[in-house]
Coordinates of C-alpha atoms in Angstrom, one line a residue:
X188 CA 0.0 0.0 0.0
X189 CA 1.3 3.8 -0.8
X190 CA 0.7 6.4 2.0
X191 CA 0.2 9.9 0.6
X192 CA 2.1 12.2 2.8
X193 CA 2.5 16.0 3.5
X194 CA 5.8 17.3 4.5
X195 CA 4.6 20.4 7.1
X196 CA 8.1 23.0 6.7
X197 CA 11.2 22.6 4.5
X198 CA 14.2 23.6 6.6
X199 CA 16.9 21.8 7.1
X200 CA 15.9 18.1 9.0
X201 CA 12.9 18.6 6.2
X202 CA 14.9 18.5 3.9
X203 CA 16.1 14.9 4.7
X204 CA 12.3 14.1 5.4
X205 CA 11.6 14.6 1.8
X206 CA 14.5 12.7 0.7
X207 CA 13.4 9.6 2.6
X208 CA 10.0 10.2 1.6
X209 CA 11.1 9.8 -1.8
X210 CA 13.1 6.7 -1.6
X211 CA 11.0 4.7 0.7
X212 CA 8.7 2.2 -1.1
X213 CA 5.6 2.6 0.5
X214 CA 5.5 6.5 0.8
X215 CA 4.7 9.3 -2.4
X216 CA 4.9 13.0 -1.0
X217 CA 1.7 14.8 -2.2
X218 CA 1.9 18.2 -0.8
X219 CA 4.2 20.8 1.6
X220 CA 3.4 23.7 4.0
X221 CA 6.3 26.5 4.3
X222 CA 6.4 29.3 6.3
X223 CA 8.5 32.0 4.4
X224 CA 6.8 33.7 1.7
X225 CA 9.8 33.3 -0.3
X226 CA 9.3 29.3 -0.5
X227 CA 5.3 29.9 -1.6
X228 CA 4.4 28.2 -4.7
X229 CA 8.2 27.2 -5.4
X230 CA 8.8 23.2 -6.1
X231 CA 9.5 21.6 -3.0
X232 CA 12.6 19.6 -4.8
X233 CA 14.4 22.8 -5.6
X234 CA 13.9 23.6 -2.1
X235 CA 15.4 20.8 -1.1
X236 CA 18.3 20.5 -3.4
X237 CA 16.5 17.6 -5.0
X238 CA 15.8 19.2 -8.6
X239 CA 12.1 19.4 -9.4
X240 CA 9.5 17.3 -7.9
X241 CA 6.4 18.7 -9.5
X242 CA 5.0 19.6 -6.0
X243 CA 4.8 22.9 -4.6
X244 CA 4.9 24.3 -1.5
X245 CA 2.1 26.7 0.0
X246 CA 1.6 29.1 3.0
X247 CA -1.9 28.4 2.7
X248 CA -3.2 25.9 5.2
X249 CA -6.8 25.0 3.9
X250 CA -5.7 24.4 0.6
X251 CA -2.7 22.0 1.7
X252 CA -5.2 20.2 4.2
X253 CA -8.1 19.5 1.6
X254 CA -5.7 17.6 -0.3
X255 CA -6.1 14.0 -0.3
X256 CA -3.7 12.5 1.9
X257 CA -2.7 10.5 4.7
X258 CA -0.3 11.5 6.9
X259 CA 1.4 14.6 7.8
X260 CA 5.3 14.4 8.7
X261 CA 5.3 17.8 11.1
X262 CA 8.9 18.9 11.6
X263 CA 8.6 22.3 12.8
X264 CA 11.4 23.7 15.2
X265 CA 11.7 24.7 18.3
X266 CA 9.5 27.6 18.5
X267 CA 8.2 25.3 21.8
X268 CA 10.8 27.0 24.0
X269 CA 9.1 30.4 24.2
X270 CA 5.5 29.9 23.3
X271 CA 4.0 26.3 21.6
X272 CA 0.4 27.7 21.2
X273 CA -0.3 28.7 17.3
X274 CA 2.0 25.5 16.4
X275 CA -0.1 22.7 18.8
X276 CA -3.5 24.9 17.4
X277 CA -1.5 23.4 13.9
X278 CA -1.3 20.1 15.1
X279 CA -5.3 19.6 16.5
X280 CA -6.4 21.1 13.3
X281 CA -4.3 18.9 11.0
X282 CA -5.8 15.4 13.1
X283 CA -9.4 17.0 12.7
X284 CA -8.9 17.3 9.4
X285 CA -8.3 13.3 9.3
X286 CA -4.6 12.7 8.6
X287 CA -2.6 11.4 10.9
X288 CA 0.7 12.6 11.9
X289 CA 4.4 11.6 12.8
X290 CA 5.6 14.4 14.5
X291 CA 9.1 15.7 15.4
X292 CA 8.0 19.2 17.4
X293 CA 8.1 19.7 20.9
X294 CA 9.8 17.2 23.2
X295 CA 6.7 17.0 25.6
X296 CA 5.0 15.4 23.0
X297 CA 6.6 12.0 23.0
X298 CA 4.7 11.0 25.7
X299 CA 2.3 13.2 26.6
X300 CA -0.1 11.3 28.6
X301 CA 2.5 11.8 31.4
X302 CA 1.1 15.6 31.1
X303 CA -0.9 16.3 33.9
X304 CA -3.2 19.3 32.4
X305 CA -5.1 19.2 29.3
X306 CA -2.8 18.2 26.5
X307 CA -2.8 15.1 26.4
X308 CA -7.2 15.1 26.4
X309 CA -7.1 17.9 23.5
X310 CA -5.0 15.5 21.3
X311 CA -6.9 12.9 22.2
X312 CA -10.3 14.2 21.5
X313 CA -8.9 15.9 18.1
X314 CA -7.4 12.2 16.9
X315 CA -11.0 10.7 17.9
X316 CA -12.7 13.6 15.7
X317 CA -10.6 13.1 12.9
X318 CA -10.2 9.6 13.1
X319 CA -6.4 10.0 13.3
X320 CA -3.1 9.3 14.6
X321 CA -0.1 10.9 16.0
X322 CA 3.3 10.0 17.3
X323 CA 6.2 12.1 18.2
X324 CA 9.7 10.5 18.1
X325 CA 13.0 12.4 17.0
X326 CA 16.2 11.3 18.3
X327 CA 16.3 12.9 21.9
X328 CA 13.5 13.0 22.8
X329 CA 12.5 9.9 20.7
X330 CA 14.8 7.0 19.5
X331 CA 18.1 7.8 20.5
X332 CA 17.5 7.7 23.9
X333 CA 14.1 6.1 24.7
X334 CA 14.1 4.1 21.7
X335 CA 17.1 2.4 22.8
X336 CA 16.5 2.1 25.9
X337 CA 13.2 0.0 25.6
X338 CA 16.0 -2.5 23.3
X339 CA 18.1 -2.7 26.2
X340 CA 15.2 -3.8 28.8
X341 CA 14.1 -6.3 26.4
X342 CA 16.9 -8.2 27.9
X343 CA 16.3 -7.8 31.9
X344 CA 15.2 -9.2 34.5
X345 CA 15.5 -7.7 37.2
X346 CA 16.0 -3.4 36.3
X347 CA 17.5 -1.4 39.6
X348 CA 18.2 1.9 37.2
X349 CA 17.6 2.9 33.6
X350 CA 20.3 5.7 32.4
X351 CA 19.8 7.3 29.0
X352 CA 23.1 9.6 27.8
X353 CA 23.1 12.2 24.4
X354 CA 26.8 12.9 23.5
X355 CA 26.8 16.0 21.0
X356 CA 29.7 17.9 19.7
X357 CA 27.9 21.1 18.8
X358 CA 31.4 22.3 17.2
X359 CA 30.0 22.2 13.6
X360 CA 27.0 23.4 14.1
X361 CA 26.3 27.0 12.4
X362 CA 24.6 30.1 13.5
X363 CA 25.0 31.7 17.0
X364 CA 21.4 29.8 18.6
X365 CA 23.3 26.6 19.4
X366 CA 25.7 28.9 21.0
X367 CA 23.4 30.9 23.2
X368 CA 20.7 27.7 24.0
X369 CA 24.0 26.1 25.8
X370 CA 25.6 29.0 27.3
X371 CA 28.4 28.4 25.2
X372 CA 30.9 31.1 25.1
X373 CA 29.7 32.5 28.7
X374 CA 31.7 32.9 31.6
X375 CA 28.1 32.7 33.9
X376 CA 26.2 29.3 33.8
X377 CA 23.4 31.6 34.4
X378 CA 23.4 32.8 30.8
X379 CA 22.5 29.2 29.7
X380 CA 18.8 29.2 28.7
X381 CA 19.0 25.1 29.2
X382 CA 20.4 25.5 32.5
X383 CA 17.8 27.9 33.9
X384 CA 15.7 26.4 36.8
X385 CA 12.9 23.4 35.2
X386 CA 14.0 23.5 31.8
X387 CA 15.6 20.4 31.5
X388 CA 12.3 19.0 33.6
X389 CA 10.0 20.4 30.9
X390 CA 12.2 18.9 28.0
X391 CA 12.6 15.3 29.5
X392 CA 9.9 14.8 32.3
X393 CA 8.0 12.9 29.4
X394 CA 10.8 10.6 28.4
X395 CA 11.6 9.5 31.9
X396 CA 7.6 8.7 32.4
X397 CA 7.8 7.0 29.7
X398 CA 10.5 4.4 31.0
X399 CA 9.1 4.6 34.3
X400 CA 5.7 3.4 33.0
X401 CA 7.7 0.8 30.4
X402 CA 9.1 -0.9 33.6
X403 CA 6.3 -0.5 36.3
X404 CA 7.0 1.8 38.8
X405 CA 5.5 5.4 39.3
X406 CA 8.0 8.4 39.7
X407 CA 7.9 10.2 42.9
X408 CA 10.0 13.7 42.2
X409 CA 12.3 14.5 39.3
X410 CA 15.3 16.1 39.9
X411 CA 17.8 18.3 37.8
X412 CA 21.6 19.1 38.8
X413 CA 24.6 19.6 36.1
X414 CA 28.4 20.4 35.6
X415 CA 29.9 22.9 33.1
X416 CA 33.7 23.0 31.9
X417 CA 35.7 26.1 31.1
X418 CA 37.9 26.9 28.1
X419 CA 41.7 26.7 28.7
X420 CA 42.4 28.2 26.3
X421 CA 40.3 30.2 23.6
X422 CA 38.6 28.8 20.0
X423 CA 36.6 29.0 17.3
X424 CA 33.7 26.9 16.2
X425 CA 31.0 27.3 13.4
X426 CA 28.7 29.2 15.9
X427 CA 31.3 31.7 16.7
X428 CA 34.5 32.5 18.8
X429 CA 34.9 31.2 22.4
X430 CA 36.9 33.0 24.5
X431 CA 39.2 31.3 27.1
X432 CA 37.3 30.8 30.8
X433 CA 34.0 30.4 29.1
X434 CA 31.8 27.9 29.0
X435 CA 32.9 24.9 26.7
X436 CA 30.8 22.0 27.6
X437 CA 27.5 21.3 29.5
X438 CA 26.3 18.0 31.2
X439 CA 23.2 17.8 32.7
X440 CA 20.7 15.2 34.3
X441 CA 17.1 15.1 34.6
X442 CA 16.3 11.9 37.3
X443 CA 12.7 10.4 38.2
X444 CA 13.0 9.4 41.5
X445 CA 11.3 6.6 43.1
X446 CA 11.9 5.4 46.7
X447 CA 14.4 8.2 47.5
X448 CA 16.6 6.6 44.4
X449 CA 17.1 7.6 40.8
X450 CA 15.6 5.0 38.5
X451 CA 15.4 6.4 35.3
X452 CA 17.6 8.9 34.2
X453 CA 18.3 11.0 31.1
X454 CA 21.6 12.6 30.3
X455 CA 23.3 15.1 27.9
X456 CA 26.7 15.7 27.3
X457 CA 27.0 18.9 25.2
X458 CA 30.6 20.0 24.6
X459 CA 32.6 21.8 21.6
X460 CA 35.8 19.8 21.8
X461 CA 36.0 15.8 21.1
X462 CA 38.4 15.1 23.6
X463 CA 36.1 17.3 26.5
X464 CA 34.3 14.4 28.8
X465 CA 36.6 11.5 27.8
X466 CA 36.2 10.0 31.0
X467 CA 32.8 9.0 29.9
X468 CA 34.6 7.0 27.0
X469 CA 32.0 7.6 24.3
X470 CA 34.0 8.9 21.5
X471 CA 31.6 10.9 18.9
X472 CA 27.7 12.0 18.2
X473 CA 25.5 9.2 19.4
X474 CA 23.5 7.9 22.5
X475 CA 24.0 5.5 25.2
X476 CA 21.9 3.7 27.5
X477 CA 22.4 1.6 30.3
X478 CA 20.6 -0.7 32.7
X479 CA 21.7 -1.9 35.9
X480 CA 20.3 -4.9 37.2
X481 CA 20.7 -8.5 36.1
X482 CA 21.9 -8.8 33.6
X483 CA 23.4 -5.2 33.4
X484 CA 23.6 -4.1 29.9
X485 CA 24.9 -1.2 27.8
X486 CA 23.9 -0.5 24.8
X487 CA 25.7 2.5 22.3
X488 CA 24.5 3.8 19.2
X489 CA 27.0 5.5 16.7
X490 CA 25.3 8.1 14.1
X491 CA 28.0 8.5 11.3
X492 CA 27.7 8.8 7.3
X493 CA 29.4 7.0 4.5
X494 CA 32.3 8.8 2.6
X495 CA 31.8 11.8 0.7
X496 CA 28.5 12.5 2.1
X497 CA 28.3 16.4 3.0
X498 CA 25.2 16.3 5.1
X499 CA 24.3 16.2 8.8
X500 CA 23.8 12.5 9.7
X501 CA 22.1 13.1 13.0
X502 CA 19.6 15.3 10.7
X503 CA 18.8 12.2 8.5
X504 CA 18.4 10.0 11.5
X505 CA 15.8 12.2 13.4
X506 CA 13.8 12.9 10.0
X507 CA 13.9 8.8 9.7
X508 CA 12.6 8.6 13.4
X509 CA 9.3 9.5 11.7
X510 CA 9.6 8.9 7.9
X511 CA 9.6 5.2 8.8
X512 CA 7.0 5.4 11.2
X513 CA 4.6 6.3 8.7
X514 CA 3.2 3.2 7.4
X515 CA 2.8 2.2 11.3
X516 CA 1.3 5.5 12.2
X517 CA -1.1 4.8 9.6
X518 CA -2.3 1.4 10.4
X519 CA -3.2 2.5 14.3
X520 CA -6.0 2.8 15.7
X521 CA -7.3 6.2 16.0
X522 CA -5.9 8.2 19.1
X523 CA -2.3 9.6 20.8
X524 CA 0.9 6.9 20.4
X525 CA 4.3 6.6 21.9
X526 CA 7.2 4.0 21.1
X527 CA 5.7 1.6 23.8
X528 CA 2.4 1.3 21.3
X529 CA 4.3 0.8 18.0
X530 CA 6.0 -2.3 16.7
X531 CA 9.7 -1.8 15.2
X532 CA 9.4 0.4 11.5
X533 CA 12.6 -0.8 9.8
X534 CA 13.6 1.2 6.9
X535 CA 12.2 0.8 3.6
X536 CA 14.7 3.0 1.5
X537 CA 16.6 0.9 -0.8
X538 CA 18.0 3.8 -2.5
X539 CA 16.9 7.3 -1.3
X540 CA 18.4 10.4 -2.8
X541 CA 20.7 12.4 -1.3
X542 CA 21.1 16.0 -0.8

């Protein structure tokens, strides 16, 4: 069977979405939304870097939604941090309308019956009047770290902890927002807009219910705490200039506690230099997770790309955290899923494009 899919915005993890839209086997992209009014009416493969497609992109909303189709792959970014309401008002309309939706935006998402006020019921209720679908996956939150997880207690028996780890070197990434979201670059911790006081709560408290709920027990209190390193010396990086004595790397922890102990626990080691953290022994982009308990097992995934490829590989995994998911999506009953409700979606790309 072919799924008709809309891609909803064409930046840069987009991008790779429409590329593995187009080389998976069971998936033809029908339509795209784009927010600039630069990108209105132009092909969506020129967009891309694809060469033409013979599908346009469009600002306008009721048009893209009356066209046939049945899924939406919603990748907006992270306009979640300062205020998610005209982007979720997106989401409920495009599950009225009767597509379903895989759905990279807003980390809360990926579990959101953990929510305690109304978002998980107005998802709900818009998935039952449309007769719809959603899941939200990415890499953290999403595969990378929950994903993997859930492998790694396929193997237990007995589970005493659950400890999920994101290892990023933000070096190569451009434009000065990585920069200021990390408090790279600052001599005051204080200037970190991740580090502020429930931040990291809001981005992973959904994840860690998520494990807790996987294994059986109910958290009682989450609890943040985290480390920063210093320049020695100063740098440069694609984001900008880092003087020496300011902030270089960031690791922080977000732990549901149950019983006065940390059970499940999610990590991120953010640094600018390879060789920052090496105690840690994880050399690289990729995620980690480990469970203590019998047997105790540690599990490492490695994003990388074959030669010559130019591209981000972590962008073409996270797009593929929801690409795939689409024929699975699809097939669900109407309503609000998570990993724990979807069997595995393997790839179906023999030979996708590349940018």
């Amino acid at each position: 069977m072919t799924y008709r899919v809309i891609q909803w915005t064409t930046g840069t993890v987009a991008r790779e979405a429409v590329a593995g839209i187009l080389g998976h086997a069971d998936l033809e992209l029908v339509g795209a939304w784009a927010h600039s009014e630069h990108k209105d009416g132009r092909d969506v493969g020129e967009l891309c870097g694809l060469g033409p497609l013979g599908v346009a992109a469009t600002r306008d909303k009721d048009a893209l939604l009356a066209t046939p189709a049945d899924c939406v792959c919603f990748t907006v970014g992270r306009n979640w941090v300062e205020d998610p309401s005209e982007t979720f008002g997106d989401l409920l309309r495009i599950l009225r309308s009767g597509k379903n939706v895989v759905n990279l935006w807003w980390p809360t998402l990926v579990y959101p019956k953990a929510q305690d006020d109304d978002l998980y019921k107005e998802l709900e209720q818009a998935c039952l009047d449309g007769g719809s679908s959603i899941v939200t996956v990415g890499m953290d939150p999403g595969y990378g770290t929950a994903g993997l997880a859930l492998s790694a207690l396929a193997l237990a028996r007995e589970v005493s902890s659950v400890h999920m780890y994101q290892f990023m070197n933000n070096a190569y990434w451009e434009g000065e927002g990585i920069t200021k979201f990390f408090g790279f670059g600052q001599r005051d911790a204080a200037r970190s807009p991740i580090l502020a006081p429930g931040v990291t709560t809001r981005y992973h408290a959904t994840t860690l219910h998520l494990l807790a709920d996987a294994i059986g027990v109910t958290i009682e209190e989450i609890v943040e705490d985290h480390t920063v390193i210093y320049a020695d010396e100063a740098f440069d990086v694609a984001s900008g200039h880092i003087p020496a004595g300011t902030i270089a790397g960031v690791r922080y922890r977000v732990k549901g506690v149950v019983g006065g102990v940390p059970k499940v626990v999610v990590e991120h080691v953010e640094k600018l230099r390879e060789n920052d953290f090496a105690e840690l022994g994880f050399s690289g982009d990729g995620y980690r997770a480990v469970v203590e308990g019998l047997p105790g097992i540690t599990l490492d995934l490695k994003i990388s790309s074959p030669a010559g490829y130019a591209g981000d590989p972590v962008a073409v995994a996270s797009a593929m955290s929801v690409v795939n998911a689409v024929p699975r999506v699809c097939a669900a009953e109407p309503g609000v899923l998570s990993l724990l409700d979807l069997p595995p979606f393997p790839s179906r790309n023999p030979s996708a494009p590349r940018l």
